[in-house]
Each structure stands twice: as structure tokens, then as C-alpha cells.
Amino acid sequence: MPPELVAAIEAIAALPGIGRRSAMRIAFELIKQGAPRVNNLSRALTQLVAAVETCARCGAYTSAPPAGERQTCPYCDSARRSSESLCVVENPSDVYAVENTGEHNGLYHVLGGVLSPLDGIGPEELQLPRLAERVKTLAAKEVIVAANPSVEGNATGHYIADMLKPAGVRVTRIATGLALGQMLDFAETQAISQSLKARVEL
Amino acid sequence: MPPELVAAIEAIAALPGIGRRSAMRIAFELIKQGAPRVNNLSRALTQLVAAVETCARCGAYTSAPPAGERQTCPYCDSARRSSESLCVVENPSDVYAVENTGEHNGLYHVLGGVLSPLDGIGPEELQLPRLAERVKTLAAKEVIVAANPSVEGNATGHYIADMLKPAGVRVTRIATGLALGQMLDFAETQAISQSLKARVEL
């Protein structure tokens, strides 16, 4: 194979969820479609990483603001969303998984991961101190922990409960209608919807 | 979602074999990895379409030659490959599928498709006249028709047999060890290998 074809197949196969055969198929299709198609794709991906940032308040993905303005997101900026309920997720992409259910009309808080002492990830490595701050500032009444259903996700939920319940905040955990180990951003919206409805007290 | 994220997901999902969820997963991963990863990918794809051309003789993929030189490919240029046997395929990518079997030590001839009168694709729309020329020039003794196993692929094989057998050329067709409708460039190498070995006279 021409070295440029080998290099392109390797670069495509390095993307998550794409095997070598799929990568070859994509490379052959791009050769057929030529430069305009590749330029469009490159432009879309370049703009993606250039323009998409995380909200300075909640950590959700948002478009870069005009120069000089503070980074916020449509959720934090919306007057129609309740600040009484905060949904805590691990990653920015999880926000869309929850949002698609239509069950949560409050705000979000992206942790940036879950507690994992063995990997050296403690509260300070995550947005947990900032969660306590925001709950106080917003006078939130409920924190819904929508971390992935895993041992670490559950431990993180209990940590949040211990941190916030003394202040009178209701802390809930989405129900484990999802199988242990299944990733939130790949689950069916219906399953996430049910687990939100059946959330249990911590 | 930020519009740049929506646009990137759409551009990724337009690639063959990638659904919307896979496209989202790839977009989120690229945001995480940032500009260097996207730049590498864009560069690989840009070089792919800029540098990969088709051989002026056989139509296989090859790297662009230095300016002024004629486009040829490693197969046509190889002194170790026999010009007595020509393997005819539909697409440039099919060359790799056959080559991976290690069963063919001759040259290739890419048709650019198969005969399909209903779609207005006759011999002149394909590299069929050029095949007759090359067989004569190379004094080839056998033409192996490795078009995909389909009605059109079989019809194209019979057309080639009618065209070349009067000149004393042996024309064979790879055995249909492949299921009708299955694509050559996605088949297991073993299955293609068997179908090459069991090829039948036309």
C-alpha cells in the first residue's frame, strides 16, 4: 500500500470504536470522494476543538464566547431552568445523555471523573469542592448523582451525600436500572429516563 | 449542543459504517484529545487524498510520482511478478483483498466497476477496451476475473471471456465461495484465498 494510505488507515483506526477494516473502508471512501470531502471533515473537526470549551460554572460543553466574556453555557444561562436541583455527572458528554431524557429541568455539575484512590484521584482532583460551593451559592435543594453505575460511581455518590446532607441538601442517586459497567453516554435514553425516575435516597 | 459539536458529529457520521452514537463518541474523544490529535488526523487525511493516485497502467492505488514522471505502481514495476496472469477487479481497494491471499503473483487490472446496462454502464465506461489492449501488449495467458460475486460481476466475467477467449487467452472466474452480495474488500482473506484456488473456466 502507498505509505500515505497506511498512515491514514492508522490515524482513522486510532479513533474509538473503529477497527482496521472499518478504517480501510473509510480511507477508500475518502480517496473516492477526494479533497473537498476531506477538507470539509478537517474543517469541522478543527472548529470542534477550537470552539468547544467547557462552561466555567458547570463544566458542560459550550461554544467559546466572544473575547473578554466569561465562559458560560445554555443550561447555566437559562432563566427557565431550576437552580434548586443539580445533576452531577462524570463527563461533559454525560450531560447530553441526561438532557435527552427530558426528566431533569435543573442545572448540571461535571465532576471530571469519579473518586478512585488507587489511581490517586481524590476529591481535590475532581470538581467536588466546587460542587459544595455551587450548592451553597445556588441554594440548591437536591443533588442528583448521575455518575456511571460502577463501584467508584457509587463511592462518589456516598462521598457527596456525606458532604452535603449535613447542610440539609437532599442527595439522590439515579437508580441502577443500568447494568454495572455500562457507560452512561452509550445507554438507551429510556433506561436513563427510568433510572432518573426511580432514583433513591443516599 | 454547541453548533460546532453538532456539525462535527454530522461530518463524522457521514463516513461509511459510522452511526450517530459512534460519531458522538469520536467527537467527545477528539474534544478531550484536543488540537494536536485533530491536526494529525487532518494531515493524514489531506495527504491521503493529495498523494494517493491510481496507476496509469493497471488502476491500482499508488503514491504520486515525482513531477514529470509517469504514474505507475509497485505491482506493474515489479520484476518478480508474472505478466502472464492478470487479475481483474472492480475497485482499486479490491487489489489489497486479493494481494493479501498471496495466491496471485501476476498483475492487476482495475475495471472501475462492472457492466450494468440499466445504469448506463457499458464496456466503454469501464477499463474493458484497455484490458484487451493490456492482455495483447503483455501477451498474458490467463485473465482471472475477481469481480464481486453479483449478477453484474458474473455478466462482466462472461463479457471478458467472450472478448478474450477467441484470442486464445484463458479466462477464469474466482469461485463463488463468497456469498452473493458480499463485498470483496470485506471478505475474510481465507475465503478469497479458497475462491482463487477453486476458480472455474468461463
Short mmCIF file of C-alpha atoms in Angstrom, two decimals, chain A residues 50-143:
data_model
loop_
_atom_site.label_atom_id
_atom_site.label_comp_id
_atom_site.label_asym_id
_atom_site.label_seq_id
_atom_site.Cartn_x
_atom_site.Cartn_y
_atom_site.Cartn_z
CA ALA A 50 -11.17 25.27 18.58
CA ALA A 51 -14.67 26.38 19.51
CA VAL A 52 -15.99 23.87 22.01
CA GLU A 53 -14.98 24.69 25.60
CA THR A 54 -16.39 23.81 28.98
CA CYS A 55 -18.65 26.10 30.99
CA ALA A 56 -16.76 27.94 33.74
CA ARG A 57 -19.65 27.22 36.12
CA CYS A 58 -20.87 23.69 35.49
CA GLY A 59 -18.28 22.14 33.15
CA ALA A 60 -20.74 21.29 30.35
CA TYR A 61 -19.62 21.74 26.74
CA THR A 62 -20.37 25.14 25.26
CA SER A 63 -19.22 27.33 22.36
CA ALA A 64 -16.35 29.72 23.03
CA PRO A 65 -17.76 33.16 23.99
CA PRO A 66 -16.79 36.48 22.32
CA ALA A 67 -13.38 37.72 23.54
CA GLY A 68 -13.44 39.12 27.04
CA GLU A 69 -16.71 37.45 28.03
CA ARG A 70 -16.88 34.77 30.68
CA GLN A 71 -17.49 31.20 29.56
CA THR A 72 -20.98 30.03 30.44
CA CYS A 73 -23.38 27.53 28.91
CA PRO A 74 -27.02 27.48 27.78
CA TYR A 75 -28.00 25.49 30.88
CA CYS A 76 -26.48 27.93 33.39
CA ASP A 77 -27.74 30.91 31.38
CA SER A 78 -31.32 29.69 31.03
CA ALA A 79 -33.93 31.51 33.08
CA ARG A 80 -36.32 28.58 32.67
CA ARG A 81 -34.14 26.02 34.46
CA SER A 82 -34.43 25.49 38.20
CA SER A 83 -31.36 26.11 40.34
CA GLU A 84 -32.94 24.00 43.09
CA SER A 85 -31.78 20.74 41.51
CA LEU A 86 -28.21 19.96 40.41
CA CYS A 87 -27.42 16.86 38.38
CA VAL A 88 -23.85 15.63 38.91
CA VAL A 89 -22.19 13.74 36.04
CA GLU A 90 -18.68 12.42 35.39
CA ASN A 91 -18.03 13.85 31.91
CA PRO A 92 -19.34 16.75 29.81
CA SER A 93 -20.75 14.27 27.27
CA ASP A 94 -22.94 12.72 30.01
CA VAL A 95 -24.89 16.00 30.16
CA TYR A 96 -26.47 15.18 26.77
CA ALA A 97 -27.32 11.65 27.88
CA VAL A 98 -29.30 13.04 30.84
CA GLU A 99 -30.70 16.01 28.90
CA ASN A 100 -32.15 13.70 26.24
CA THR A 101 -34.44 12.11 28.84
CA GLY A 102 -36.25 15.42 29.41
CA GLU A 103 -36.56 14.38 33.10
CA HIS A 104 -34.18 16.97 34.55
CA ASN A 105 -35.03 20.66 34.43
CA GLY A 106 -32.30 21.76 36.85
CA LEU A 107 -28.65 22.57 36.32
CA TYR A 108 -25.59 20.35 35.84
CA HIS A 109 -22.27 19.82 37.53
CA VAL A 110 -19.49 17.95 35.74
CA LEU A 111 -17.08 16.25 38.15
CA GLY A 112 -14.41 15.38 35.59
CA GLY A 113 -14.31 11.77 36.80
CA VAL A 114 -15.06 9.76 39.93
CA LEU A 115 -13.19 9.12 43.16
CA SER A 116 -10.56 6.46 42.65
CA PRO A 117 -7.98 6.38 45.49
CA LEU A 118 -5.95 3.65 43.78
CA ASP A 119 -5.47 5.94 40.76
CA GLY A 120 -4.68 8.90 43.01
CA ILE A 121 -7.99 10.60 42.25
CA GLY A 122 -9.33 12.21 45.40
CA PRO A 123 -11.91 14.99 45.95
CA GLU A 124 -9.38 17.71 45.05
CA GLU A 125 -8.73 16.15 41.64
CA LEU A 126 -12.45 16.42 40.86
CA GLN A 127 -14.91 19.33 40.92
CA LEU A 128 -16.16 18.22 44.37
CA PRO A 129 -15.09 21.29 46.41
CA ARG A 130 -16.64 23.41 43.64
CA LEU A 131 -19.86 21.35 43.93
CA ALA A 132 -20.16 22.27 47.63
CA GLU A 133 -19.63 25.95 46.69
CA ARG A 134 -22.22 25.92 43.93
CA VAL A 135 -24.82 24.14 46.05
CA LYS A 136 -24.40 26.89 48.66
CA THR A 137 -24.41 29.77 46.13
CA LEU A 138 -27.42 28.42 44.24
CA ALA A 139 -29.19 27.35 47.45
CA ALA A 140 -29.86 24.03 45.72
CA LYS A 141 -32.27 21.68 47.47
CA GLU A 142 -31.39 18.44 45.69
CA VAL A 143 -28.25 16.97 44.16
#
